[in-house]
Structure formats: C-alpha cells, structure tokens
Amino acid sequence: MRKIITLILLFVVLLPSQVLAATSTSTVDKLFFESYKDQVKEVKDAQKKLNDILCTNVKALTEKSKTSTTKYNNAVKSKASKEVLAKAKAERDLDKKTLNSAKATCSTKAKELKKKSDSALKEIAAYKAKTVTSIKNHLDGKDKLTENDFSESVYQSLSEIESKFDAILESLSAD
C-alpha cells in the first residue's frame, strides 16, 4: 500500500512539473526568432513593389500611348485628311500594342518572382519549424546535445534562415 501511495504522490508531484517544464513554441519564437515576422513582412513589401521595379518602361509607354491617342482624337475632331488620320491611327495602335506587350511581360515576370519568393518563404517556415522543434527538445532535455553543440546548431540554423531571407530580398530587388 505504501508503494502505491508513494507512486501516486510521485505522479502528482512530478507530472505537473513535467508539464510546466515543457517549452512553448511562443517562448522559443520570442527567444530565437524575434525578427522573423519583420523579415517576412519585408519580403511581402518587396513583393508589392515588384511592379515599380520591373515595369519602369510602362509609365513612359503609357504616357506615349495617351499622347498618340490625344493626337488621333484631335485629328478626328479637326476633320484632318485621310492620310493624317491613317498615320495618327497607326501610331496610336502601335503605341497601344507596345504598351500592352510591356504590361503583359511585366506582369508575367512579377507573378513568377512572387511565386518563387512565396515558395522560398514556405521552405523557410518549414526549416524554422524543424529548428523550433529541435530547440524545444533541447530545452526540455530530450536530446543528448552539449550546450556548445546546441549553440553551434542554433547559430547555424539562424544564419541559414537569415541568408535565405537575404537571397529572397536580393532576387526581388534585382531587375
């Protein structure tokens, strides 16, 4: 009977302390990944600015298209000759075609880069989750790593995540 009471007391005392000793993911995030959300936000902001970076010629082509459209409309209003109208219309159509082509090319490039960067963000998130799990296991005493090995492993993981973010941002800011 004493053994049973002793075992019950051990479970009552040890089980709650084990539950309390478990390290939470939010604690690990606060300790090791404090800038992670800021870096993700920075990537998302860079994705939003892709059109400005990639489509520098679209603004100029838009202005050129507006100018040629205005010239054509003025020629129609002033009842210009057929030759002048044909020339103005051809110029307007060419400018619109060039503008639409540039917009399509820009849009395709932007979507492709955004897709690649989103994929890279998913890879980083998976790597981070794996790292968080290993950190939690170490802090909860579930692994056999020494403190030096643990520190080196965490440093290497954090450096890898940082370099991946840098690579994403570089790819989004380059033309």
PDB file of C-alpha atoms in Angstrom:
ATOM      1  CA  MET A   1       0.000   0.000   0.000  1.00  0.00           C
ATOM      2  CA  ARG A   2       2.840   2.369   0.816  1.00  0.00           C
ATOM      3  CA  LYS A   3       4.366   1.780  -2.608  1.00  0.00           C
ATOM      4  CA  ILE A   4       1.090   2.709  -4.295  1.00  0.00           C
ATOM      5  CA  ILE A   5       0.741   5.858  -2.222  1.00  0.00           C
ATOM      6  CA  THR A   6       4.365   6.743  -2.932  1.00  0.00           C
ATOM      7  CA  LEU A   7       3.848   6.199  -6.682  1.00  0.00           C
ATOM      8  CA  ILE A   8       0.674   8.267  -6.661  1.00  0.00           C
ATOM      9  CA  LEU A   9       2.471  11.074  -4.823  1.00  0.00           C
ATOM     10  CA  LEU A  10       5.332  10.899  -7.305  1.00  0.00           C
ATOM     11  CA  PHE A  11       2.893  11.162 -10.207  1.00  0.00           C
ATOM     12  CA  VAL A  12       1.040  14.009  -8.535  1.00  0.00           C
ATOM     13  CA  VAL A  13       4.261  15.909  -7.878  1.00  0.00           C
ATOM     14  CA  LEU A  14       6.320  15.020 -10.961  1.00  0.00           C
ATOM     15  CA  LEU A  15       3.673  15.048 -13.685  1.00  0.00           C
ATOM     16  CA  PRO A  16       2.658  18.708 -13.234  1.00  0.00           C
ATOM     17  CA  SER A  17       6.296  19.782 -13.032  1.00  0.00           C
ATOM     18  CA  GLN A  18       6.998  17.963 -16.309  1.00  0.00           C
ATOM     19  CA  VAL A  19       4.029  19.697 -17.940  1.00  0.00           C
ATOM     20  CA  LEU A  20       5.199  23.070 -16.684  1.00  0.00           C
ATOM     21  CA  ALA A  21       8.747  22.336 -17.806  1.00  0.00           C
ATOM     22  CA  ALA A  22       7.690  21.877 -21.422  1.00  0.00           C
ATOM     23  CA  THR A  23       8.921  24.777 -23.522  1.00  0.00           C
ATOM     24  CA  SER A  24       6.304  26.528 -25.622  1.00  0.00           C
ATOM     25  CA  THR A  25       6.710  27.470 -29.256  1.00  0.00           C
ATOM     26  CA  SER A  26       5.919  31.102 -28.483  1.00  0.00           C
ATOM     27  CA  THR A  27       8.741  31.177 -25.932  1.00  0.00           C
ATOM     28  CA  VAL A  28      11.194  29.782 -28.478  1.00  0.00           C
ATOM     29  CA  ASP A  29       9.943  32.286 -31.078  1.00  0.00           C
ATOM     30  CA  LYS A  30      10.491  35.170 -28.659  1.00  0.00           C
ATOM     31  CA  LEU A  31      13.954  33.985 -27.690  1.00  0.00           C
ATOM     32  CA  PHE A  32      15.386  32.912 -31.031  1.00  0.00           C
ATOM     33  CA  PHE A  33      13.205  34.295 -33.838  1.00  0.00           C
ATOM     34  CA  GLU A  34      12.392  37.827 -32.747  1.00  0.00           C
ATOM     35  CA  SER A  35      12.992  39.340 -36.195  1.00  0.00           C
ATOM     36  CA  TYR A  36      11.337  36.544 -38.215  1.00  0.00           C
ATOM     37  CA  LYS A  37       7.964  38.289 -38.618  1.00  0.00           C
ATOM     38  CA  ASP A  38       9.675  41.539 -39.597  1.00  0.00           C
ATOM     39  CA  GLN A  39      11.680  39.723 -42.258  1.00  0.00           C
ATOM     40  CA  VAL A  40       8.552  38.068 -43.673  1.00  0.00           C
ATOM     41  CA  LYS A  41       6.869  41.493 -43.752  1.00  0.00           C
ATOM     42  CA  GLU A  42       9.894  42.932 -45.541  1.00  0.00           C
ATOM     43  CA  VAL A  43       9.626  40.219 -48.217  1.00  0.00           C
ATOM     44  CA  LYS A  44       5.882  40.869 -48.625  1.00  0.00           C
ATOM     45  CA  ASP A  45       6.558  44.603 -49.005  1.00  0.00           C
ATOM     46  CA  ALA A  46       9.224  43.878 -51.621  1.00  0.00           C
ATOM     47  CA  GLN A  47       6.710  41.698 -53.494  1.00  0.00           C
ATOM     48  CA  LYS A  48       4.257  44.601 -53.568  1.00  0.00           C
ATOM     49  CA  LYS A  49       6.941  46.871 -55.066  1.00  0.00           C
ATOM     50  CA  LEU A  50       7.819  44.420 -57.845  1.00  0.00           C
ATOM     51  CA  ASN A  51       5.778  46.224 -60.494  1.00  0.00           C
ATOM     52  CA  ASP A  52       7.546  49.515 -59.761  1.00  0.00           C
ATOM     53  CA  ILE A  53      10.939  47.834 -60.071  1.00  0.00           C
ATOM     54  CA  LEU A  54      10.219  45.648 -63.088  1.00  0.00           C
ATOM     55  CA  CYS A  55       7.950  47.967 -65.041  1.00  0.00           C
ATOM     56  CA  THR A  56       9.953  51.145 -65.320  1.00  0.00           C
ATOM     57  CA  ASN A  57       9.194  51.414 -69.044  1.00  0.00           C
ATOM     58  CA  VAL A  58       5.413  51.001 -68.631  1.00  0.00           C
ATOM     59  CA  LYS A  59       4.958  54.517 -67.256  1.00  0.00           C
ATOM     60  CA  ALA A  60       6.739  56.078 -70.237  1.00  0.00           C
ATOM     61  CA  LEU A  61       4.839  53.867 -72.674  1.00  0.00           C
ATOM     62  CA  THR A  62       1.550  54.823 -71.010  1.00  0.00           C
ATOM     63  CA  GLU A  63       2.310  58.498 -71.497  1.00  0.00           C
ATOM     64  CA  LYS A  64       3.311  57.892 -75.112  1.00  0.00           C
ATOM     65  CA  SER A  65       0.081  55.952 -75.719  1.00  0.00           C
ATOM     66  CA  LYS A  66      -2.016  58.734 -74.159  1.00  0.00           C
ATOM     67  CA  THR A  67      -0.255  61.321 -76.311  1.00  0.00           C
ATOM     68  CA  SER A  68      -0.810  59.399 -79.531  1.00  0.00           C
ATOM     69  CA  THR A  69      -4.465  58.784 -78.608  1.00  0.00           C
ATOM     70  CA  THR A  70      -4.931  62.502 -77.968  1.00  0.00           C
ATOM     71  CA  LYS A  71      -3.305  63.330 -81.317  1.00  0.00           C
ATOM     72  CA  TYR A  72      -5.605  60.897 -83.100  1.00  0.00           C
ATOM     73  CA  ASN A  73      -8.709  62.236 -81.338  1.00  0.00           C
ATOM     74  CA  ASN A  74      -7.704  65.828 -82.191  1.00  0.00           C
ATOM     75  CA  ALA A  75      -7.170  64.837 -85.816  1.00  0.00           C
ATOM     76  CA  VAL A  76     -10.651  63.270 -85.922  1.00  0.00           C
ATOM     77  CA  LYS A  77     -12.235  66.364 -84.336  1.00  0.00           C
ATOM     78  CA  SER A  78     -10.477  68.702 -86.719  1.00  0.00           C
ATOM     79  CA  LYS A  79     -11.551  66.527 -89.665  1.00  0.00           C
ATOM     80  CA  ALA A  80      -8.000  66.017 -90.909  1.00  0.00           C
ATOM     81  CA  SER A  81      -7.209  64.328 -94.197  1.00  0.00           C
ATOM     82  CA  LYS A  82      -7.379  60.559 -94.579  1.00  0.00           C
ATOM     83  CA  GLU A  83      -3.583  60.324 -94.700  1.00  0.00           C
ATOM     84  CA  VAL A  84      -3.142  62.251 -91.461  1.00  0.00           C
ATOM     85  CA  LEU A  85      -5.890  60.179 -89.790  1.00  0.00           C
ATOM     86  CA  ALA A  86      -4.377  56.906 -91.015  1.00  0.00           C
ATOM     87  CA  LYS A  87      -0.929  57.924 -89.805  1.00  0.00           C
ATOM     88  CA  ALA A  88      -2.256  59.050 -86.383  1.00  0.00           C
ATOM     89  CA  LYS A  89      -4.311  55.871 -86.047  1.00  0.00           C
ATOM     90  CA  ALA A  90      -1.344  53.658 -86.948  1.00  0.00           C
ATOM     91  CA  GLU A  91       0.827  55.457 -84.396  1.00  0.00           C
ATOM     92  CA  ARG A  92      -1.879  55.143 -81.730  1.00  0.00           C
ATOM     93  CA  ASP A  93      -2.394  51.429 -82.430  1.00  0.00           C
ATOM     94  CA  LEU A  94       1.344  50.736 -82.370  1.00  0.00           C
ATOM     95  CA  ASP A  95       1.741  52.592 -79.049  1.00  0.00           C
ATOM     96  CA  LYS A  96      -1.187  50.671 -77.511  1.00  0.00           C
ATOM     97  CA  LYS A  97       0.199  47.363 -78.745  1.00  0.00           C
ATOM     98  CA  THR A  98       3.655  48.161 -77.343  1.00  0.00           C
ATOM     99  CA  LEU A  99       2.138  49.222 -74.014  1.00  0.00           C
ATOM    100  CA  ASN A 100       0.009  46.079 -73.717  1.00  0.00           C
ATOM    101  CA  SER A 101       3.006  43.902 -74.548  1.00  0.00           C
ATOM    102  CA  ALA A 102       5.149  45.629 -71.920  1.00  0.00           C
ATOM    103  CA  LYS A 103       2.389  45.279 -69.318  1.00  0.00           C
ATOM    104  CA  ALA A 104       1.986  41.566 -70.073  1.00  0.00           C
ATOM    105  CA  THR A 105       5.733  40.937 -69.869  1.00  0.00           C
ATOM    106  CA  CYS A 106       5.981  42.871 -66.616  1.00  0.00           C
ATOM    107  CA  SER A 107       3.012  41.071 -65.099  1.00  0.00           C
ATOM    108  CA  THR A 108       4.418  37.669 -66.048  1.00  0.00           C
ATOM    109  CA  LYS A 109       7.822  38.458 -64.531  1.00  0.00           C
ATOM    110  CA  ALA A 110       6.251  39.832 -61.344  1.00  0.00           C
ATOM    111  CA  LYS A 111       4.000  36.786 -60.888  1.00  0.00           C
ATOM    112  CA  GLU A 112       6.931  34.437 -61.472  1.00  0.00           C
ATOM    113  CA  LEU A 113       9.143  36.215 -58.932  1.00  0.00           C
ATOM    114  CA  LYS A 114       6.302  36.382 -56.402  1.00  0.00           C
ATOM    115  CA  LYS A 115       5.636  32.664 -56.826  1.00  0.00           C
ATOM    116  CA  LYS A 116       9.328  31.837 -56.331  1.00  0.00           C
ATOM    117  CA  SER A 117       9.593  34.038 -53.254  1.00  0.00           C
ATOM    118  CA  ASP A 118       6.399  32.576 -51.747  1.00  0.00           C
ATOM    119  CA  SER A 119       7.833  29.112 -52.294  1.00  0.00           C
ATOM    120  CA  ALA A 120      11.073  30.156 -50.616  1.00  0.00           C
ATOM    121  CA  LEU A 121       9.094  31.603 -47.678  1.00  0.00           C
ATOM    122  CA  LYS A 122       7.338  28.242 -47.264  1.00  0.00           C
ATOM    123  CA  GLU A 123      10.710  26.491 -47.246  1.00  0.00           C
ATOM    124  CA  ILE A 124      11.981  28.908 -44.603  1.00  0.00           C
ATOM    125  CA  ALA A 125       8.857  28.348 -42.497  1.00  0.00           C
ATOM    126  CA  ALA A 126       9.332  24.564 -42.674  1.00  0.00           C
ATOM    127  CA  TYR A 127      13.023  24.911 -41.757  1.00  0.00           C
ATOM    128  CA  LYS A 128      12.103  27.242 -38.889  1.00  0.00           C
ATOM    129  CA  ALA A 129       9.520  24.749 -37.591  1.00  0.00           C
ATOM    130  CA  LYS A 130      12.137  21.993 -37.642  1.00  0.00           C
ATOM    131  CA  THR A 131      14.587  24.263 -35.816  1.00  0.00           C
ATOM    132  CA  VAL A 132      11.976  25.240 -33.223  1.00  0.00           C
ATOM    133  CA  THR A 133      11.273  21.565 -32.570  1.00  0.00           C
ATOM    134  CA  SER A 134      14.956  20.799 -32.049  1.00  0.00           C
ATOM    135  CA  ILE A 135      15.345  23.826 -29.748  1.00  0.00           C
ATOM    136  CA  LYS A 136      12.305  22.784 -27.701  1.00  0.00           C
ATOM    137  CA  ASN A 137      13.628  19.232 -27.450  1.00  0.00           C
ATOM    138  CA  HIS A 138      16.966  20.504 -26.192  1.00  0.00           C
ATOM    139  CA  LEU A 139      15.453  22.928 -23.700  1.00  0.00           C
ATOM    140  CA  ASP A 140      13.149  20.181 -22.431  1.00  0.00           C
ATOM    141  CA  GLY A 141      16.148  17.849 -22.069  1.00  0.00           C
ATOM    142  CA  LYS A 142      15.007  15.398 -24.723  1.00  0.00           C
ATOM    143  CA  ASP A 143      18.248  15.334 -26.724  1.00  0.00           C
ATOM    144  CA  LYS A 144      21.858  14.470 -25.996  1.00  0.00           C
ATOM    145  CA  LEU A 145      23.473  17.668 -27.333  1.00  0.00           C
ATOM    146  CA  THR A 146      26.020  19.510 -25.266  1.00  0.00           C
ATOM    147  CA  GLU A 147      25.498  23.238 -24.783  1.00  0.00           C
ATOM    148  CA  ASN A 148      28.290  24.020 -27.273  1.00  0.00           C
ATOM    149  CA  ASP A 149      26.822  21.693 -29.904  1.00  0.00           C
ATOM    150  CA  PHE A 150      23.373  23.137 -29.272  1.00  0.00           C
ATOM    151  CA  SER A 151      24.618  26.721 -29.541  1.00  0.00           C
ATOM    152  CA  GLU A 152      26.507  25.925 -32.732  1.00  0.00           C
ATOM    153  CA  SER A 153      23.467  24.180 -34.229  1.00  0.00           C
ATOM    154  CA  VAL A 154      21.141  27.070 -33.387  1.00  0.00           C
ATOM    155  CA  TYR A 155      23.617  29.638 -34.702  1.00  0.00           C
ATOM    156  CA  GLN A 156      23.975  27.695 -37.951  1.00  0.00           C
ATOM    157  CA  SER A 157      20.186  27.396 -38.342  1.00  0.00           C
ATOM    158  CA  LEU A 158      19.606  31.091 -37.654  1.00  0.00           C
ATOM    159  CA  SER A 159      22.377  32.030 -40.085  1.00  0.00           C
ATOM    160  CA  GLU A 160      20.835  29.809 -42.738  1.00  0.00           C
ATOM    161  CA  ILE A 161      17.413  31.405 -42.274  1.00  0.00           C
ATOM    162  CA  GLU A 162      18.951  34.882 -42.433  1.00  0.00           C
ATOM    163  CA  SER A 163      20.837  34.069 -45.629  1.00  0.00           C
ATOM    164  CA  LYS A 164      17.671  32.677 -47.227  1.00  0.00           C
ATOM    165  CA  PHE A 165      15.793  35.891 -46.419  1.00  0.00           C
ATOM    166  CA  ASP A 166      18.665  37.921 -47.875  1.00  0.00           C
ATOM    167  CA  ALA A 167      18.582  35.819 -51.063  1.00  0.00           C
ATOM    168  CA  ILE A 168      14.831  36.341 -51.445  1.00  0.00           C
ATOM    169  CA  LEU A 169      15.111  40.092 -50.953  1.00  0.00           C
ATOM    170  CA  GLU A 170      18.000  40.281 -53.397  1.00  0.00           C
ATOM    171  CA  SER A 171      16.038  38.397 -56.048  1.00  0.00           C
ATOM    172  CA  LEU A 172      13.043  40.703 -55.546  1.00  0.00           C
ATOM    173  CA  SER A 173      15.058  43.909 -55.765  1.00  0.00           C
ATOM    174  CA  ALA A 174      17.186  42.983 -58.786  1.00  0.00           C
ATOM    175  CA  ASP A 175      15.903  43.768 -62.237  1.00  0.00           C
TER     176      ASP A 175
END
